[in-house]
Coordinates of C-alpha atoms and ligand atoms in Angstrom, one line a residue:
M1 CA 25.8 14.1 -148.1
R2 CA 27.0 11.3 -145.9
Q3 CA 27.0 12.4 -142.3
F4 CA 29.7 11.5 -139.9
F5 CA 27.4 10.6 -137.1
R6 CA 23.8 9.8 -137.1
L7 CA 21.2 12.4 -136.6
I8 CA 18.1 10.6 -135.5
V9 CA 14.9 12.4 -135.8
L10 CA 12.5 11.1 -133.3
A11 CA 9.2 12.4 -134.4
C12 CA 6.0 11.0 -133.2
L13 CA 4.0 10.5 -136.4
L14 CA 0.9 9.4 -134.6
V15 CA 0.5 12.7 -132.8
P16 CA -1.1 15.6 -134.7
A17 CA 1.5 17.8 -136.4
T18 CA 0.9 20.7 -134.1
L19 CA 1.7 18.6 -131.1
A20 CA 4.6 16.6 -132.6
A21 CA 7.5 17.1 -130.4
K22 CA 10.6 17.0 -132.6
K23 CA 13.8 16.0 -131.0
T24 CA 17.1 15.5 -132.6
E25 CA 19.7 13.5 -130.9
T26 CA 23.4 13.1 -131.7
V27 CA 24.5 9.5 -131.4
I28 CA 28.1 8.6 -130.9
N29 CA 28.9 5.4 -132.8
V30 CA 32.2 4.6 -131.1
I31 CA 33.0 1.0 -130.3
P32 CA 34.0 0.1 -127.7
Y33 CA 31.8 2.8 -126.2
P34 CA 33.8 5.2 -124.0
Q35 CA 33.3 5.3 -120.2
S36 CA 31.9 8.8 -120.2
V37 CA 30.3 10.8 -123.0
E38 CA 28.8 14.2 -122.8
I39 CA 27.3 15.5 -126.0
G40 CA 27.3 19.2 -126.8
K41 CA 25.8 21.2 -129.7
G42 CA 27.4 21.8 -133.0
T43 CA 30.4 20.5 -134.9
F44 CA 34.1 21.0 -135.3
K45 CA 35.5 21.0 -138.8
A46 CA 38.8 19.2 -139.1
A47 CA 39.6 19.7 -142.8
G48 CA 42.5 22.1 -142.8
A49 CA 42.6 22.5 -139.0
N50 CA 46.1 22.8 -137.5
F51 CA 47.6 20.3 -135.2
N52 CA 49.4 21.7 -132.1
C53 CA 51.3 19.3 -129.8
D54 CA 52.7 19.7 -126.3
Q55 CA 56.5 19.6 -126.3
A56 CA 56.3 17.4 -123.2
I57 CA 54.9 14.5 -125.3
D58 CA 57.4 11.7 -126.0
A59 CA 58.8 11.3 -129.5
K60 CA 57.0 8.0 -130.2
S61 CA 53.6 9.5 -129.4
L62 CA 54.4 12.7 -131.4
N63 CA 55.1 10.5 -134.4
L64 CA 51.7 8.8 -133.9
I65 CA 49.9 12.2 -133.8
R66 CA 51.9 13.4 -136.8
E67 CA 50.8 10.3 -138.7
F68 CA 47.2 11.1 -137.8
A69 CA 47.7 14.7 -139.0
S70 CA 49.1 13.3 -142.3
R71 CA 46.2 11.0 -142.7
M72 CA 43.8 13.9 -142.2
T73 CA 45.8 15.9 -144.7
F74 CA 45.7 13.1 -147.2
V75 CA 42.0 12.2 -147.0
C76 CA 40.9 15.8 -146.9
G77 CA 43.2 16.9 -149.7
R78 CA 44.0 20.0 -147.6
T79 CA 47.0 20.6 -145.4
N80 CA 46.7 20.2 -141.7
S81 CA 49.8 21.8 -140.4
F82 CA 51.7 20.2 -137.5
A83 CA 53.6 22.1 -134.8
T84 CA 54.9 21.8 -131.3
P85 CA 54.7 25.4 -130.2
V86 CA 56.1 26.7 -126.9
G87 CA 53.7 27.9 -124.3
L88 CA 50.8 25.8 -125.5
Q89 CA 49.3 25.5 -122.0
K90 CA 49.1 29.3 -121.9
V91 CA 47.2 29.5 -125.2
L92 CA 44.8 27.0 -123.8
A93 CA 44.3 29.0 -120.6
T94 CA 43.1 31.9 -122.8
G95 CA 40.4 29.7 -124.2
K96 CA 41.0 31.2 -127.6
M97 CA 42.5 28.2 -129.3
K98 CA 41.7 26.9 -132.8
G99 CA 42.4 23.5 -134.2
F100 CA 43.6 20.2 -132.8
F101 CA 45.5 20.2 -129.5
F102 CA 47.4 17.2 -128.1
L103 CA 48.5 17.6 -124.5
K104 CA 50.4 15.5 -122.0
D105 CA 48.5 14.9 -118.8
A106 CA 50.6 12.9 -116.5
S107 CA 47.7 12.4 -114.1
K108 CA 46.1 9.9 -116.4
G109 CA 46.8 6.2 -116.6
P110 CA 48.8 4.8 -119.4
E111 CA 45.7 3.7 -121.5
E112 CA 43.5 6.6 -120.4
Y113 CA 42.6 9.7 -122.5
S114 CA 40.1 12.5 -122.8
I115 CA 38.8 14.4 -125.8
D116 CA 37.0 17.8 -125.6
I117 CA 35.6 19.1 -128.8
N118 CA 33.9 22.4 -129.3
K119 CA 33.1 24.3 -132.5
K120 CA 36.7 25.7 -132.6
S121 CA 38.9 23.1 -131.2
C122 CA 39.5 19.5 -130.4
V123 CA 41.7 18.9 -127.3
V124 CA 43.2 15.5 -126.5
R125 CA 44.8 14.7 -123.2
A126 CA 46.8 11.5 -122.4
A127 CA 49.8 10.5 -120.4
A128 CA 51.4 7.9 -122.7
Y129 CA 51.5 6.3 -126.1
N130 CA 48.4 4.0 -125.8
G131 CA 46.3 6.8 -124.4
F132 CA 47.1 9.0 -127.5
L133 CA 46.6 6.0 -129.7
Y134 CA 43.1 5.2 -128.3
A135 CA 42.1 8.9 -128.4
I136 CA 43.0 8.8 -132.1
Q137 CA 41.0 5.6 -132.7
T138 CA 38.0 7.2 -131.0
L139 CA 38.4 10.4 -133.1
K140 CA 38.5 8.3 -136.3
Q141 CA 35.2 6.7 -135.4
L142 CA 33.7 10.1 -134.6
T143 CA 34.2 11.5 -138.1
D144 CA 33.5 10.5 -141.7
V145 CA 34.4 6.9 -142.3
E146 CA 36.6 8.1 -145.2
I147 CA 39.2 8.9 -142.6
F148 CA 40.1 5.2 -143.1
S149 CA 40.2 5.4 -146.8
E150 CA 43.1 5.3 -149.3
Q151 CA 41.4 7.9 -151.4
V152 CA 41.3 11.7 -151.3
N153 CA 37.9 13.0 -150.3
P154 CA 37.9 16.8 -150.8
S155 CA 34.1 16.9 -150.7
Q156 CA 34.0 15.7 -147.1
K157 CA 34.2 18.2 -144.3
F158 CA 35.4 15.7 -141.7
L159 CA 33.2 17.2 -139.0
F160 CA 33.4 16.0 -135.4
P161 CA 30.5 16.4 -133.0
C162 CA 31.0 18.7 -130.0
V163 CA 31.5 16.2 -127.3
S164 CA 33.5 15.6 -124.1
I165 CA 34.8 12.0 -123.6
K166 CA 36.7 10.6 -120.7
D167 CA 37.8 7.1 -121.3
K168 CA 39.9 4.2 -120.0
P169 CA 39.6 0.4 -120.2
R170 CA 38.0 -1.9 -117.7
F171 CA 40.7 -4.6 -118.2
G172 CA 44.4 -4.3 -118.9
Y173 CA 44.6 -7.5 -120.9
R174 CA 42.4 -7.3 -124.0
G175 CA 43.4 -10.2 -126.2
M176 CA 42.7 -11.9 -129.5
H177 CA 44.3 -15.2 -130.4
L178 CA 45.4 -16.3 -133.8
D179 CA 46.3 -19.9 -134.7
C180 CA 48.8 -19.8 -137.6
A181 CA 49.8 -23.5 -137.0
R182 CA 46.8 -25.3 -138.4
H183 CA 46.7 -22.9 -141.3
F184 CA 49.5 -20.5 -142.2
F185 CA 48.6 -16.9 -142.8
P186 CA 51.1 -14.6 -144.6
V187 CA 52.7 -11.7 -142.9
E188 CA 50.4 -9.2 -144.6
E189 CA 47.3 -11.0 -143.3
V190 CA 48.7 -11.1 -139.8
K191 CA 49.3 -7.3 -140.0
K192 CA 45.7 -6.8 -141.3
Y193 CA 44.5 -8.8 -138.3
L194 CA 46.5 -6.6 -136.0
D195 CA 45.2 -3.5 -137.7
I196 CA 41.5 -4.3 -137.0
M197 CA 42.4 -5.3 -133.4
A198 CA 43.9 -1.8 -132.9
V199 CA 40.7 -0.1 -134.2
Y200 CA 38.9 -1.8 -131.3
K201 CA 41.6 -1.0 -128.8
L202 CA 42.7 -4.6 -128.2
N203 CA 46.3 -4.7 -126.8
R204 CA 47.4 -8.4 -126.9
M205 CA 47.7 -10.9 -129.7
H206 CA 48.2 -14.4 -128.5
W207 CA 50.0 -16.0 -131.4
H208 CA 49.7 -19.8 -131.6
I209 CA 52.7 -20.7 -133.9
T210 CA 53.5 -24.3 -133.1
D211 CA 51.3 -27.4 -133.2
D212 CA 50.9 -31.0 -134.4
Q213 CA 50.0 -29.7 -137.9
G214 CA 53.0 -27.4 -138.3
W215 CA 55.9 -25.5 -136.6
R216 CA 55.8 -21.9 -137.9
V217 CA 58.7 -20.0 -136.3
E218 CA 62.3 -20.2 -137.5
I219 CA 64.6 -21.4 -134.7
K220 CA 68.2 -21.1 -135.7
K221 CA 69.5 -23.8 -133.4
Y222 CA 67.0 -26.4 -134.7
P223 CA 66.6 -25.8 -138.4
K224 CA 64.6 -29.0 -139.0
L225 CA 61.8 -27.5 -137.0
T226 CA 61.0 -25.5 -140.1
Q227 CA 62.7 -27.5 -142.8
V228 CA 60.7 -30.6 -141.8
G229 CA 58.2 -29.4 -139.2
A230 CA 56.6 -26.5 -141.2
Y231 CA 55.2 -28.8 -143.9
R232 CA 52.7 -31.5 -143.9
N233 CA 51.9 -34.1 -146.6
G234 CA 48.4 -33.0 -147.2
T235 CA 45.4 -32.1 -145.1
M236 CA 42.2 -33.9 -144.3
V237 CA 39.2 -32.8 -146.3
G238 CA 36.2 -31.3 -144.5
K239 CA 35.4 -33.5 -141.5
N240 CA 36.6 -36.8 -143.0
F241 CA 39.4 -37.9 -140.7
R242 CA 40.4 -40.7 -143.1
S243 CA 40.9 -38.3 -146.1
N244 CA 43.9 -36.4 -147.4
D245 CA 43.8 -33.8 -150.2
G246 CA 47.2 -34.9 -151.3
V247 CA 48.5 -31.3 -151.4
R248 CA 51.7 -30.6 -149.5
Y249 CA 51.0 -27.6 -147.2
G250 CA 53.0 -25.4 -145.0
G251 CA 55.0 -22.2 -144.4
Y252 CA 56.8 -20.4 -141.6
Y253 CA 57.9 -17.0 -140.4
T254 CA 61.6 -16.2 -140.5
Q255 CA 63.0 -14.4 -137.5
D256 CA 63.2 -11.2 -139.5
Q257 CA 59.5 -11.5 -140.4
I258 CA 58.7 -12.1 -136.7
K259 CA 60.6 -9.0 -135.6
D260 CA 58.9 -7.0 -138.3
I261 CA 55.4 -8.2 -137.0
V262 CA 56.4 -7.6 -133.4
D263 CA 57.4 -4.0 -134.2
Y264 CA 54.3 -3.4 -136.3
A265 CA 52.1 -4.6 -133.5
A266 CA 54.0 -2.4 -131.0
N267 CA 53.1 0.7 -133.0
L268 CA 49.5 -0.4 -132.8
G269 CA 49.8 -0.6 -129.0
I270 CA 49.7 -4.4 -129.2
T271 CA 52.1 -6.9 -127.5
I272 CA 52.4 -10.2 -129.1
V273 CA 52.3 -13.1 -126.7
P274 CA 53.9 -16.1 -128.4
E275 CA 52.7 -19.6 -127.6
I276 CA 55.0 -22.6 -127.7
D277 CA 52.5 -25.3 -126.9
L278 CA 54.2 -28.0 -124.7
P279 CA 54.5 -30.8 -123.9
G280 CA 51.5 -31.9 -126.1
H281 CA 50.7 -30.6 -129.6
M282 CA 54.3 -31.2 -130.6
M283 CA 54.2 -33.4 -133.7
G284 CA 55.6 -30.5 -135.8
A285 CA 58.7 -30.6 -133.6
L286 CA 58.9 -34.4 -133.3
A287 CA 58.8 -34.8 -137.1
G288 CA 62.2 -33.0 -137.2
Y289 CA 63.6 -34.2 -133.9
P290 CA 62.0 -37.7 -133.2
E291 CA 64.5 -38.4 -130.4
L292 CA 62.5 -36.0 -128.2
G293 CA 59.5 -38.3 -128.2
C294 CA 59.0 -41.3 -125.9
S295 CA 59.2 -43.9 -128.7
G296 CA 61.9 -42.1 -130.8
G297 CA 59.5 -42.1 -133.8
P298 CA 59.3 -41.9 -136.7
Y299 CA 56.7 -39.1 -136.6
E300 CA 55.2 -37.0 -139.3
V301 CA 53.6 -33.6 -139.2
W302 CA 49.9 -34.4 -138.7
T303 CA 47.5 -34.2 -141.6
I304 CA 44.3 -34.4 -139.5
W305 CA 42.8 -32.4 -136.7
G306 CA 42.3 -33.5 -133.1
V307 CA 44.5 -34.4 -130.1
S308 CA 47.6 -36.5 -130.8
D309 CA 48.9 -38.8 -128.2
K310 CA 52.4 -38.4 -129.5
V311 CA 53.9 -35.8 -127.2
L312 CA 57.3 -34.7 -125.9
C313 CA 59.1 -37.1 -123.5
P314 CA 59.9 -35.4 -120.2
G315 CA 61.9 -38.4 -119.1
K316 CA 64.7 -37.3 -121.3
E317 CA 67.0 -34.5 -120.4
E318 CA 67.5 -33.5 -124.1
T319 CA 63.8 -32.5 -124.1
F320 CA 64.4 -29.8 -121.5
K321 CA 67.6 -28.6 -123.3
F322 CA 65.6 -28.4 -126.5
L323 CA 62.8 -26.4 -124.8
E324 CA 65.2 -24.0 -123.1
D325 CA 67.1 -23.4 -126.4
V326 CA 63.8 -22.7 -128.3
L327 CA 62.5 -20.5 -125.5
T328 CA 65.8 -18.5 -125.5
E329 CA 65.3 -17.6 -129.1
I330 CA 61.6 -16.9 -128.6
M331 CA 62.5 -14.5 -125.8
D332 CA 65.0 -12.8 -128.1
L333 CA 62.2 -12.3 -130.7
F334 CA 59.3 -11.4 -128.4
P335 CA 59.7 -8.7 -125.7
S336 CA 56.4 -9.8 -124.1
E337 CA 56.4 -10.1 -120.3
Y338 CA 54.3 -13.3 -120.8
I339 CA 55.3 -16.3 -122.7
H340 CA 52.5 -18.8 -123.3
I341 CA 53.6 -22.4 -122.8
G342 CA 50.3 -24.2 -123.8
G343 CA 49.9 -27.2 -121.5
D344 CA 46.5 -28.2 -123.0
E345 CA 45.4 -31.6 -124.2
C346 CA 48.5 -33.7 -123.4
P347 CA 47.5 -37.4 -123.4
K348 CA 49.6 -39.4 -121.0
T349 CA 49.4 -42.8 -122.7
E350 CA 53.0 -42.8 -124.0
W351 CA 54.4 -41.5 -120.6
E352 CA 52.7 -44.5 -118.9
K353 CA 54.7 -46.9 -121.0
C354 CA 57.9 -45.0 -121.4
P355 CA 60.9 -46.2 -119.3
D356 CA 62.4 -42.8 -119.3
C357 CA 59.2 -41.1 -118.1
Q358 CA 58.7 -43.8 -115.5
A359 CA 62.3 -43.4 -114.3
R360 CA 61.8 -39.7 -114.0
I361 CA 58.6 -40.2 -111.9
K362 CA 60.5 -42.6 -109.7
A363 CA 63.5 -40.3 -109.3
L364 CA 61.3 -37.4 -108.4
G365 CA 59.4 -39.5 -105.9
I366 CA 56.1 -38.6 -107.7
K367 CA 53.1 -40.6 -106.6
G368 CA 49.6 -40.5 -108.0
D369 CA 46.8 -39.8 -105.5
S370 CA 43.0 -39.7 -105.5
K371 CA 43.0 -36.4 -107.4
H372 CA 45.7 -36.8 -110.0
T373 CA 47.8 -39.5 -111.7
A374 CA 51.5 -39.7 -111.4
E375 CA 51.7 -38.7 -115.1
Q376 CA 49.6 -35.6 -114.4
Y377 CA 52.1 -34.6 -111.7
L378 CA 54.8 -35.3 -114.2
Q379 CA 53.3 -32.6 -116.5
S380 CA 53.3 -30.2 -113.4
Y381 CA 57.0 -30.9 -113.1
V382 CA 57.5 -29.9 -116.8
T383 CA 55.4 -26.7 -116.2
A384 CA 57.3 -25.8 -113.1
R385 CA 60.7 -26.4 -114.7
I386 CA 59.9 -24.3 -117.7
Q387 CA 58.3 -21.6 -115.5
K388 CA 61.5 -21.4 -113.4
F389 CA 63.6 -21.1 -116.6
L390 CA 61.4 -18.3 -117.9
N391 CA 61.2 -16.6 -114.5
D392 CA 65.0 -16.6 -114.3
H393 CA 65.0 -14.7 -117.5
G394 CA 62.5 -12.1 -116.3
R395 CA 59.4 -13.6 -118.0
K396 CA 56.1 -15.0 -116.7
I397 CA 54.2 -18.0 -118.0
I398 CA 50.6 -18.3 -119.2
G399 CA 49.2 -21.8 -119.6
W400 CA 45.8 -23.3 -120.6
D401 CA 43.7 -24.4 -117.6
E402 CA 45.0 -27.9 -117.7
I403 CA 48.1 -26.6 -115.9
L404 CA 45.9 -26.6 -112.8
E405 CA 45.8 -30.4 -112.9
G406 CA 48.5 -31.5 -110.4
E407 CA 50.4 -28.7 -108.8
L408 CA 51.0 -25.2 -110.0
A409 CA 53.8 -22.9 -108.7
P410 CA 52.9 -19.3 -107.7
G411 CA 53.3 -16.7 -110.4
A412 CA 51.6 -18.6 -113.2
T413 CA 48.7 -17.1 -115.1
V414 CA 45.9 -19.5 -116.1
M415 CA 44.0 -19.1 -119.3
S416 CA 40.5 -20.5 -118.7
W417 CA 39.2 -22.1 -121.9
R418 CA 37.0 -25.1 -120.9
G419 CA 34.2 -22.8 -119.8
V420 CA 34.8 -20.5 -116.9
K421 CA 35.4 -23.1 -114.2
G422 CA 39.2 -23.1 -114.6
G423 CA 39.2 -19.3 -114.1
V424 CA 36.9 -19.6 -111.0
Q425 CA 39.2 -22.3 -109.5
A426 CA 42.5 -20.6 -110.4
S427 CA 41.4 -17.1 -109.1
A428 CA 40.2 -18.8 -105.8
M429 CA 43.6 -20.3 -105.5
G430 CA 45.2 -16.9 -106.0
F431 CA 46.4 -17.2 -109.5
D432 CA 46.0 -14.5 -112.1
V433 CA 43.6 -15.5 -114.9
I434 CA 42.7 -14.6 -118.4
M435 CA 39.2 -15.6 -119.3
T436 CA 38.8 -17.2 -122.8
P437 CA 35.8 -19.5 -122.1
N438 CA 34.8 -21.6 -125.1
T439 CA 31.2 -20.8 -124.2
Y440 CA 31.7 -17.1 -125.1
C441 CA 35.0 -16.7 -126.7
Y442 CA 35.7 -19.4 -129.3
F443 CA 35.4 -17.7 -132.7
D444 CA 35.9 -21.0 -134.6
Y445 CA 32.3 -21.9 -133.6
Y446 CA 29.4 -21.3 -135.9
Q447 CA 27.8 -17.8 -135.8
S448 CA 24.3 -19.0 -136.5
K449 CA 22.2 -22.1 -136.0
E450 CA 21.6 -22.3 -139.7
Q451 CA 24.9 -24.1 -140.3
D452 CA 24.2 -24.9 -143.9
K453 CA 24.2 -21.2 -144.6
E454 CA 27.6 -20.7 -142.9
P455 CA 31.1 -21.7 -144.0
L456 CA 32.3 -25.0 -142.4
A457 CA 33.2 -24.5 -138.7
I458 CA 34.5 -26.8 -136.0
G459 CA 31.0 -26.9 -134.4
G460 CA 29.4 -25.1 -131.5
H461 CA 27.1 -22.0 -131.7
L462 CA 28.4 -18.6 -130.8
P463 CA 26.3 -15.8 -132.1
I464 CA 27.4 -12.2 -131.5
E465 CA 24.8 -11.7 -128.8
Q466 CA 26.4 -14.4 -126.8
V467 CA 29.8 -12.9 -127.1
Y468 CA 28.5 -9.5 -126.1
G469 CA 26.6 -10.9 -123.2
Y470 CA 29.7 -12.3 -121.5
E471 CA 30.3 -10.9 -118.0
P472 CA 33.7 -12.0 -116.8
F473 CA 33.0 -11.4 -113.1
D474 CA 29.9 -13.6 -112.9
G475 CA 30.4 -16.2 -110.2
L476 CA 33.5 -14.5 -108.7
D477 CA 33.8 -12.8 -105.4
G478 CA 35.7 -9.6 -104.9
S479 CA 39.0 -11.2 -104.1
Q480 CA 38.7 -13.5 -107.2
Q481 CA 37.8 -10.5 -109.4
K482 CA 41.1 -8.9 -108.6
H483 CA 42.9 -11.8 -110.3
I484 CA 41.1 -11.4 -113.7
L485 CA 43.6 -9.7 -115.9
G486 CA 41.3 -9.6 -118.8
V487 CA 39.5 -11.4 -121.6
Q488 CA 40.5 -12.9 -124.9
A489 CA 38.8 -14.7 -127.8
N490 CA 40.5 -17.6 -129.6
L491 CA 40.5 -18.2 -133.3
W492 CA 41.6 -21.7 -134.0
T493 CA 42.0 -22.4 -137.7
E494 CA 41.5 -26.1 -138.4
Y495 CA 38.6 -25.3 -140.7
I496 CA 39.8 -21.9 -141.7
A497 CA 42.2 -21.9 -144.6
T498 CA 41.8 -18.4 -146.2
P499 CA 42.1 -14.8 -145.1
E500 CA 38.5 -14.1 -146.2
H501 CA 37.2 -17.0 -144.0
L502 CA 39.4 -15.9 -141.1
E503 CA 38.0 -12.3 -141.2
Y504 CA 34.5 -13.7 -141.5
M505 CA 34.9 -15.6 -138.2
L506 CA 36.6 -12.7 -136.5
L507 CA 34.2 -9.9 -137.5
P508 CA 32.0 -8.6 -136.2
R509 CA 32.3 -10.8 -133.1
M510 CA 35.6 -9.2 -132.2
S511 CA 33.8 -5.8 -132.0
A512 CA 31.4 -7.3 -129.5
L513 CA 34.4 -8.7 -127.6
S514 CA 36.0 -5.3 -127.4
E515 CA 33.0 -4.0 -125.3
V516 CA 33.4 -6.9 -122.9
Q517 CA 37.0 -6.0 -122.5
W518 CA 36.8 -2.2 -122.4
C519 CA 33.4 -1.2 -121.1
Q520 CA 32.2 -1.4 -117.5
R521 CA 29.3 -3.8 -117.0
E522 CA 26.7 -0.9 -116.9
G523 CA 28.2 0.8 -120.0
K524 CA 27.1 -2.1 -122.2
D525 CA 24.0 -2.0 -124.3
F526 CA 23.5 -4.5 -127.1
E527 CA 20.9 -2.2 -128.9
R528 CA 23.3 0.8 -128.9
F529 CA 26.2 -1.5 -130.0
S530 CA 24.2 -3.1 -132.9
A531 CA 23.1 0.3 -134.2
A532 CA 26.7 1.6 -134.0
M533 CA 27.9 -1.5 -135.8
R534 CA 25.5 -0.8 -138.7
A535 CA 26.0 2.9 -138.7
E536 CA 29.8 3.0 -138.5
S537 CA 31.7 -0.3 -138.0
F538 CA 30.4 -2.1 -141.1
K539 CA 31.5 0.9 -143.1
I540 CA 34.9 0.7 -141.6
F541 CA 35.1 -2.9 -142.6
D542 CA 34.0 -2.1 -146.1
T543 CA 36.4 0.8 -146.4
L544 CA 39.4 -1.2 -145.1
G545 CA 38.4 -4.3 -147.2
Y546 CA 37.6 -6.8 -144.4
N547 CA 35.2 -9.7 -145.0
Y548 CA 32.6 -9.9 -142.2
R549 CA 29.3 -11.4 -141.2
K550 CA 26.3 -9.0 -141.2
F551 CA 23.7 -9.3 -138.4
Ligands
ACM1 C1 42.4 -25.3 -126.5 O1 41.3 -24.9 -127.1 N1 42.8 -26.6 -126.8 C2 43.1 -24.5 -125.6
ZN2 ZN1 58.9 -40.6 -122.2

């Protein structure tokens, strides 16, 4: 029989049998590992157990718990009844309860939960939706992996170890990025991506949906963004920048599909942070609206990877009208407090020659200095103007660490990607920071040094041990640490064209990332993590049908 958790028998075989000290140890294979775990003796049998929920729990959380009860009923092939009885707290006070109990505990933080399991009952306490959600994710990893399956498993008992868990995350922002611009992934794959993020308690998906190689979000006021900008005339082959496979490529998400994905993510406790990358990485938009570029075009959706020097013209007022219109529709689609405005890799060669850009520089009285060129300060002007527009609409900006070049207005959040130095600098200056250093968090890098055994990747070397070993507070003093909102890994898809390849680059590195995001420094242990991956997480991937790299 397949056990739900590992019973490791530590027997010293070298010692004579009479002296052999036999010790059994229950191991909890939950990833990310909870903050506090106290293991008891025995098990709780969930098959057929009743669900009892506190009436004080909000309707959305109750639905979530009901779904968990239904899943239990389905996989067990036995009914787990669901009720919200009055006087539940009194029943608990007697200590004579049986079954599952979900209770509201307003003293907990919004992402915090506790689980207390003895032989008769499993008691979950949380204050809010994400707390209940994470408790359920933990419960699923405590029992038979068939809890994730689409098949009825009447032979399984769905036992849970007797255990007390108290848990809450280290960081509030636990992100995973997805580039759907270089390659387009259908709605179902985006949802599958979100599903596995939720298993590991990530709560932000940074969605990169515009770039030189394709504009992927329907904007009603600018139909050519998708009619023209969502399709490219072929794609370079492998690493040959002079090649083209001759296959027209593209796709985009309609506004209805975006709303559907945003709602789907919200049920998984995930906020989608959209990125409209500006003022560089804009060839998709320029192909449809060439008047927004310095030269007026013509432009085409790019068929190769890299950094294009064809960028938006901030000398022209229409450019700002365009950006504000686009961002207005983006704000309607995405309730996220943060809107990512890119800001990375914006060459200034066109701006240096453009009469409109130079006139803007003059009119603003911008002057280059020993630190930055006038054109870099012009990008700061773009950032500040868009930041003000979004702030006026109740939103905040995130930008890649290039937004530090020049001047940055208070209230911006910096995403440190060129190593950790942008994060170190920004936090010292008092800006909030999300750490996504390419040295630890770029999942488009190779997972092994044996590149010939791996699918084609952009380069680099980022094995799972390296991801796991990342400590976001290294090199930061106490006041800087307070500005670290969290950690995110990025998955750029220049060389990733299929869902199978995407999942392979994501997993299992995202599981390692989840412990960087969730666990306190002292709660991490690569040996424990690796064993749990092999004992439980690989089985979850197999059951749910994800492609992944074994280690
Ligand atoms: C980036 O990787 N260009 C942010
Ligand atoms: Zn210009």
